[in-house]
N, CA, C and O atoms as CSV, one atom per row, in Angstrom:
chain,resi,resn,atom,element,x,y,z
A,1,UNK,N,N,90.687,-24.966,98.157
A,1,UNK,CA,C,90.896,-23.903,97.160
A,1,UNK,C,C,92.142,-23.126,97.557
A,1,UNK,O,O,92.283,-22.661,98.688
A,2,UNK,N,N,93.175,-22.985,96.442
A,2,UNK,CA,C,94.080,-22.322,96.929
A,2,UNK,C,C,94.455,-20.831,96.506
A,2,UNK,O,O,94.647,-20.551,95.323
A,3,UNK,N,N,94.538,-19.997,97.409
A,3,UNK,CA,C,94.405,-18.671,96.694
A,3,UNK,C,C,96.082,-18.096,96.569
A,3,UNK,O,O,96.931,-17.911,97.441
A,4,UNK,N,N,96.105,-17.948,95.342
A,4,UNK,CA,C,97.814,-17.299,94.951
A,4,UNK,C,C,97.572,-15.998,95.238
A,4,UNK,O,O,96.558,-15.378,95.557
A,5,UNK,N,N,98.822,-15.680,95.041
A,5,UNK,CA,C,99.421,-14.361,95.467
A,5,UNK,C,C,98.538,-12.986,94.409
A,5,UNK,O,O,98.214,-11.887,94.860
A,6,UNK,N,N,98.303,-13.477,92.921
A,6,UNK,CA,C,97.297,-12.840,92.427
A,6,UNK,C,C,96.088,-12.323,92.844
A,6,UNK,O,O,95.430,-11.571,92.124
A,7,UNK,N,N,95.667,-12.737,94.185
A,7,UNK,CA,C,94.323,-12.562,95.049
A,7,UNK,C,C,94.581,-11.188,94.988
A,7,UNK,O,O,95.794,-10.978,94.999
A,8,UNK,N,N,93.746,-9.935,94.913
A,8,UNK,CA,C,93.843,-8.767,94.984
A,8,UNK,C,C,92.610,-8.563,95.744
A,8,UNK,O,O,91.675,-9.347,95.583
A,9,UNK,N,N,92.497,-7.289,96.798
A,9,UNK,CA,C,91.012,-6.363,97.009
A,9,UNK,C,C,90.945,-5.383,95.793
A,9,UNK,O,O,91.779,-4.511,95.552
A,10,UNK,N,N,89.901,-5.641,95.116
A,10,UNK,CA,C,89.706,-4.676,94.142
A,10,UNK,C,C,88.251,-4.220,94.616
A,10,UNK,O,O,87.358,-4.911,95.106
A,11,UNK,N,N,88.275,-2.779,94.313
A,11,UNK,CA,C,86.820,-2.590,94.796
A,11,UNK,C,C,86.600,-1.792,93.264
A,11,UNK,O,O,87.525,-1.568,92.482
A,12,UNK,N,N,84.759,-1.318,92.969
A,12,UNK,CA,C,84.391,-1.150,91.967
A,12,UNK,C,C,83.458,0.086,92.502
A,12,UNK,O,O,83.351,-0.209,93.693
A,13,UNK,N,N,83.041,0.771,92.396
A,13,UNK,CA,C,82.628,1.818,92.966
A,13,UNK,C,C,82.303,1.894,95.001
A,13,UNK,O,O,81.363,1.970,95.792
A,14,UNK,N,N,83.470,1.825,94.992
A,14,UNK,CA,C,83.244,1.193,96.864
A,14,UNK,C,C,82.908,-0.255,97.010
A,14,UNK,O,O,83.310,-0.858,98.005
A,15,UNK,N,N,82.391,-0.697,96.337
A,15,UNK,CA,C,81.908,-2.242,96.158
A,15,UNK,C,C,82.534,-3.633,95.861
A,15,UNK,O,O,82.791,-3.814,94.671
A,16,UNK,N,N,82.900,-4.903,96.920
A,16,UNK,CA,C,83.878,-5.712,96.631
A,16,UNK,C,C,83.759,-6.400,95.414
A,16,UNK,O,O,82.666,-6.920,95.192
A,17,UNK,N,N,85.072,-6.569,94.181
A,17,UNK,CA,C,84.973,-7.316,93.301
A,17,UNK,C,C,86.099,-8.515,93.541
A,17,UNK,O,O,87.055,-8.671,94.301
A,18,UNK,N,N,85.437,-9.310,92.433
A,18,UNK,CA,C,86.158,-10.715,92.615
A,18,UNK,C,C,87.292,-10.913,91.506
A,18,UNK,O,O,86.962,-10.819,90.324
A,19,UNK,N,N,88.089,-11.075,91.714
A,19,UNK,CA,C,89.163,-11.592,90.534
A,19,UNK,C,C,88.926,-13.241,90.415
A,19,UNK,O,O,89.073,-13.905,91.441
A,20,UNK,N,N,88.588,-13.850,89.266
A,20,UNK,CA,C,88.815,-15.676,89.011
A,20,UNK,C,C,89.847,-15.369,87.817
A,20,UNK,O,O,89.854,-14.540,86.907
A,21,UNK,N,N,90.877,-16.588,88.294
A,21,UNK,CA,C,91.830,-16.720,87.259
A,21,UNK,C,C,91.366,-18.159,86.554
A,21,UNK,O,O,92.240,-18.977,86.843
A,22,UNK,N,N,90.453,-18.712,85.838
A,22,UNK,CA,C,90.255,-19.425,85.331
A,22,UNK,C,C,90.633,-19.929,84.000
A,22,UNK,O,O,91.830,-19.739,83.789
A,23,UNK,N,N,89.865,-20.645,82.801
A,23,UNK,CA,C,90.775,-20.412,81.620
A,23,UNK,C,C,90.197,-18.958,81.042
A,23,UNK,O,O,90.582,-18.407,80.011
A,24,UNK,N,N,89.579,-18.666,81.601
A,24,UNK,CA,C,89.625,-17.050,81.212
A,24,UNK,C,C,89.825,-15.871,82.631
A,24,UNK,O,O,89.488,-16.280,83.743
A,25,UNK,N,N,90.323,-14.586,82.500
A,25,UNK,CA,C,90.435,-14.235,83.853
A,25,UNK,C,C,88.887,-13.427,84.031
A,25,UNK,O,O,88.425,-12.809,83.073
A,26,UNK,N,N,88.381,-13.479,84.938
A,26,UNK,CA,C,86.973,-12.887,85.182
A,26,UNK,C,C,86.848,-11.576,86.261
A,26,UNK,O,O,87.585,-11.761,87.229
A,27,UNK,N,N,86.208,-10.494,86.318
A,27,UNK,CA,C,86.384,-9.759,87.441
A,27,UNK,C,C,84.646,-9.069,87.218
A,27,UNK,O,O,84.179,-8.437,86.270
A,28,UNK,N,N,83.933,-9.566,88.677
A,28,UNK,CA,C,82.689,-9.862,89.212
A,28,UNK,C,C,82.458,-8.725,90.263
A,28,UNK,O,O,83.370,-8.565,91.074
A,29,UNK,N,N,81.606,-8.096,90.337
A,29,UNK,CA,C,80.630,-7.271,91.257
A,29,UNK,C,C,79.371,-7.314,91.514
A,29,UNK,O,O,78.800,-7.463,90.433
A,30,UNK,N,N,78.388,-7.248,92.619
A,30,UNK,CA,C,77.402,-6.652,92.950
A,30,UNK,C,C,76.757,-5.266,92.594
A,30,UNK,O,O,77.293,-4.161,92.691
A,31,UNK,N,N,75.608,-5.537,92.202
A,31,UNK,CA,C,75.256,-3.540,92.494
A,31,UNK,C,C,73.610,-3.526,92.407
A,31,UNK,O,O,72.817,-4.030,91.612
A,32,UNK,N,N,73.479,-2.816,93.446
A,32,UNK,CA,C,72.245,-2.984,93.677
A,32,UNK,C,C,71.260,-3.945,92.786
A,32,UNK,O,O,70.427,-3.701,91.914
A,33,UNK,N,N,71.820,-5.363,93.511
A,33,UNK,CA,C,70.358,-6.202,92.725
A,33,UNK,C,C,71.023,-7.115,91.959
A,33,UNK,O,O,70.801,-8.325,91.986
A,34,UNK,N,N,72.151,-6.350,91.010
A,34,UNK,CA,C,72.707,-6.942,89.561
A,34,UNK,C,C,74.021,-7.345,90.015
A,34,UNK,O,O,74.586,-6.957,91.037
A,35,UNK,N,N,74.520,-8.298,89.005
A,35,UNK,CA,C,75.553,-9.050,89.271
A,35,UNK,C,C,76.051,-8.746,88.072
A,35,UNK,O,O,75.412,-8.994,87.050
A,36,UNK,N,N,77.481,-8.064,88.044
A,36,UNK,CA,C,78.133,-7.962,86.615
A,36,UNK,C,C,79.692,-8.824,86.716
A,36,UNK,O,O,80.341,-9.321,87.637
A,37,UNK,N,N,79.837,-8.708,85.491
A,37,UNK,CA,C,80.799,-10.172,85.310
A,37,UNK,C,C,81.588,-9.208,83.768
A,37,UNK,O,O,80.988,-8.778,82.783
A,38,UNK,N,N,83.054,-9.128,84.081
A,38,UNK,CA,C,84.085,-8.208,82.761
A,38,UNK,C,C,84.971,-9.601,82.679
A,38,UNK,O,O,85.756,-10.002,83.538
A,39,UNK,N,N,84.656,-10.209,81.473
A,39,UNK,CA,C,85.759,-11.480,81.313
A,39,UNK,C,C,86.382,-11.169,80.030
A,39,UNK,O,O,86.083,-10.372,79.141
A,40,UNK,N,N,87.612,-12.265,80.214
A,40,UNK,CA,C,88.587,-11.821,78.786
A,40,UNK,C,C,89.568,-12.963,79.081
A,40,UNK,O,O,89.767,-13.436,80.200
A,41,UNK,N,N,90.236,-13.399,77.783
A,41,UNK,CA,C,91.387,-14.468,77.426
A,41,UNK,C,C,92.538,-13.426,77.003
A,41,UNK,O,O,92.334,-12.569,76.143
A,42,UNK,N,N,93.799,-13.571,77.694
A,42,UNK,CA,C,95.192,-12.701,77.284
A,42,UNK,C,C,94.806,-11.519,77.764
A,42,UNK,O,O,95.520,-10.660,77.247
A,43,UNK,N,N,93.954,-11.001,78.569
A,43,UNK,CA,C,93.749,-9.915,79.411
A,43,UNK,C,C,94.359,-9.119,80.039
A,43,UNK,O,O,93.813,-9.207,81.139
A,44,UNK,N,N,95.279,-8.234,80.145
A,44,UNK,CA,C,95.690,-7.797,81.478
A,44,UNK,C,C,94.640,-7.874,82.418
A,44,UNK,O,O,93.496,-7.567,82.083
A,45,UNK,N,N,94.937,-8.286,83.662
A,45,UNK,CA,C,94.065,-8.255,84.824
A,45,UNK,C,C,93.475,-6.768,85.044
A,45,UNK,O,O,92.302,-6.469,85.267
A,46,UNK,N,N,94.568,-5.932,84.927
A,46,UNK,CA,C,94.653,-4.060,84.681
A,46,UNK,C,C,93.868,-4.074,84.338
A,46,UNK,O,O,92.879,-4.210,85.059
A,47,UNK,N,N,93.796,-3.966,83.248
A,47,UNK,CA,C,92.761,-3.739,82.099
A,47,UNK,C,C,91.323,-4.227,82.396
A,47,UNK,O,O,90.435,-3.378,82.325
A,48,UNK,N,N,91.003,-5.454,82.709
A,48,UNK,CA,C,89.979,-5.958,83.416
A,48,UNK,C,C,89.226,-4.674,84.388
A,48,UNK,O,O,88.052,-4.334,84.247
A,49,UNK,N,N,89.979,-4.199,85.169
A,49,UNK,CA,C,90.006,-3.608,85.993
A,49,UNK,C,C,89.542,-2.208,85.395
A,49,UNK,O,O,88.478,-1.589,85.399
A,50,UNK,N,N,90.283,-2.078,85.094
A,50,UNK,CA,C,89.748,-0.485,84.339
A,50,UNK,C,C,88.686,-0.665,83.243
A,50,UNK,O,O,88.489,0.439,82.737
A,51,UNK,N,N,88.120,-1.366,82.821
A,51,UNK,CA,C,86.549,-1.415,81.729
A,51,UNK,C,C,85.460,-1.620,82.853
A,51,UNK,O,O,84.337,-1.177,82.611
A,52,UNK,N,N,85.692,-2.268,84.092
A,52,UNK,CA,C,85.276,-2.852,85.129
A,52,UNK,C,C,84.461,-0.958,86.096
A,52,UNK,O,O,83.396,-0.429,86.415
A,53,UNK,N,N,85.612,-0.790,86.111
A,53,UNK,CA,C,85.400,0.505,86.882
A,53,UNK,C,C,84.945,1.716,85.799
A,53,UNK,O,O,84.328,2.686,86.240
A,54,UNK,N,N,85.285,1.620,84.314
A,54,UNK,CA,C,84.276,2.458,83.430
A,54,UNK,C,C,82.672,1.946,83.547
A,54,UNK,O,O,81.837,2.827,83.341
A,55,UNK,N,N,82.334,1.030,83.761
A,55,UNK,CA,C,81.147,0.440,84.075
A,55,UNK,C,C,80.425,1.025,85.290
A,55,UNK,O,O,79.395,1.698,85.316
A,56,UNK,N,N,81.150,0.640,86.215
A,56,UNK,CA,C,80.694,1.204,87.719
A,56,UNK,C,C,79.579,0.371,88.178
A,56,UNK,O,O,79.255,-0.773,87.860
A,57,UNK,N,N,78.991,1.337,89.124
A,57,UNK,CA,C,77.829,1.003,89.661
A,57,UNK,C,C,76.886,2.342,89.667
A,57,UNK,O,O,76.668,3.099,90.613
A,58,UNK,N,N,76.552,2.386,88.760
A,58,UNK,CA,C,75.281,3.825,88.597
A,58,UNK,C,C,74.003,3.542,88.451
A,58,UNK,O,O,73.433,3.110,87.449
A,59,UNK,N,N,73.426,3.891,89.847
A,59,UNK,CA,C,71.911,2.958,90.048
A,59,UNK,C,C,71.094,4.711,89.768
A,59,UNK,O,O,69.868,4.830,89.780
């Protein structure tokens, strides 16, 4: 597996998320228990990022 330069640490309320650049780009977290998943086609990754972190983790 080769990881490009796109590899980012993104965290989501303190919590590690995953960036996949697949045919869609995906950005994945943990939170207590639950597994959430913010995907999109023509995405900014940004953007990903920021609906990602309006979400959070509020247990």
């Amino acid at each position: 597996l080769d990881i490009g330069s796109d590899e980012r640490d993104v965290t989501i309320d303190g919590r590690p998320a995953t960036l996949d650049y697949g045919s869609s780009t995906s950005l994945s977290w943990n939170c207590d228990g639950y597994a959430y998943t913010v995907r999109g086609t023509g995405v900014e990754t940004d953007r990903l990022i920021e609906v990602g972190r309006s979400v959070g983790c509020q247990a």
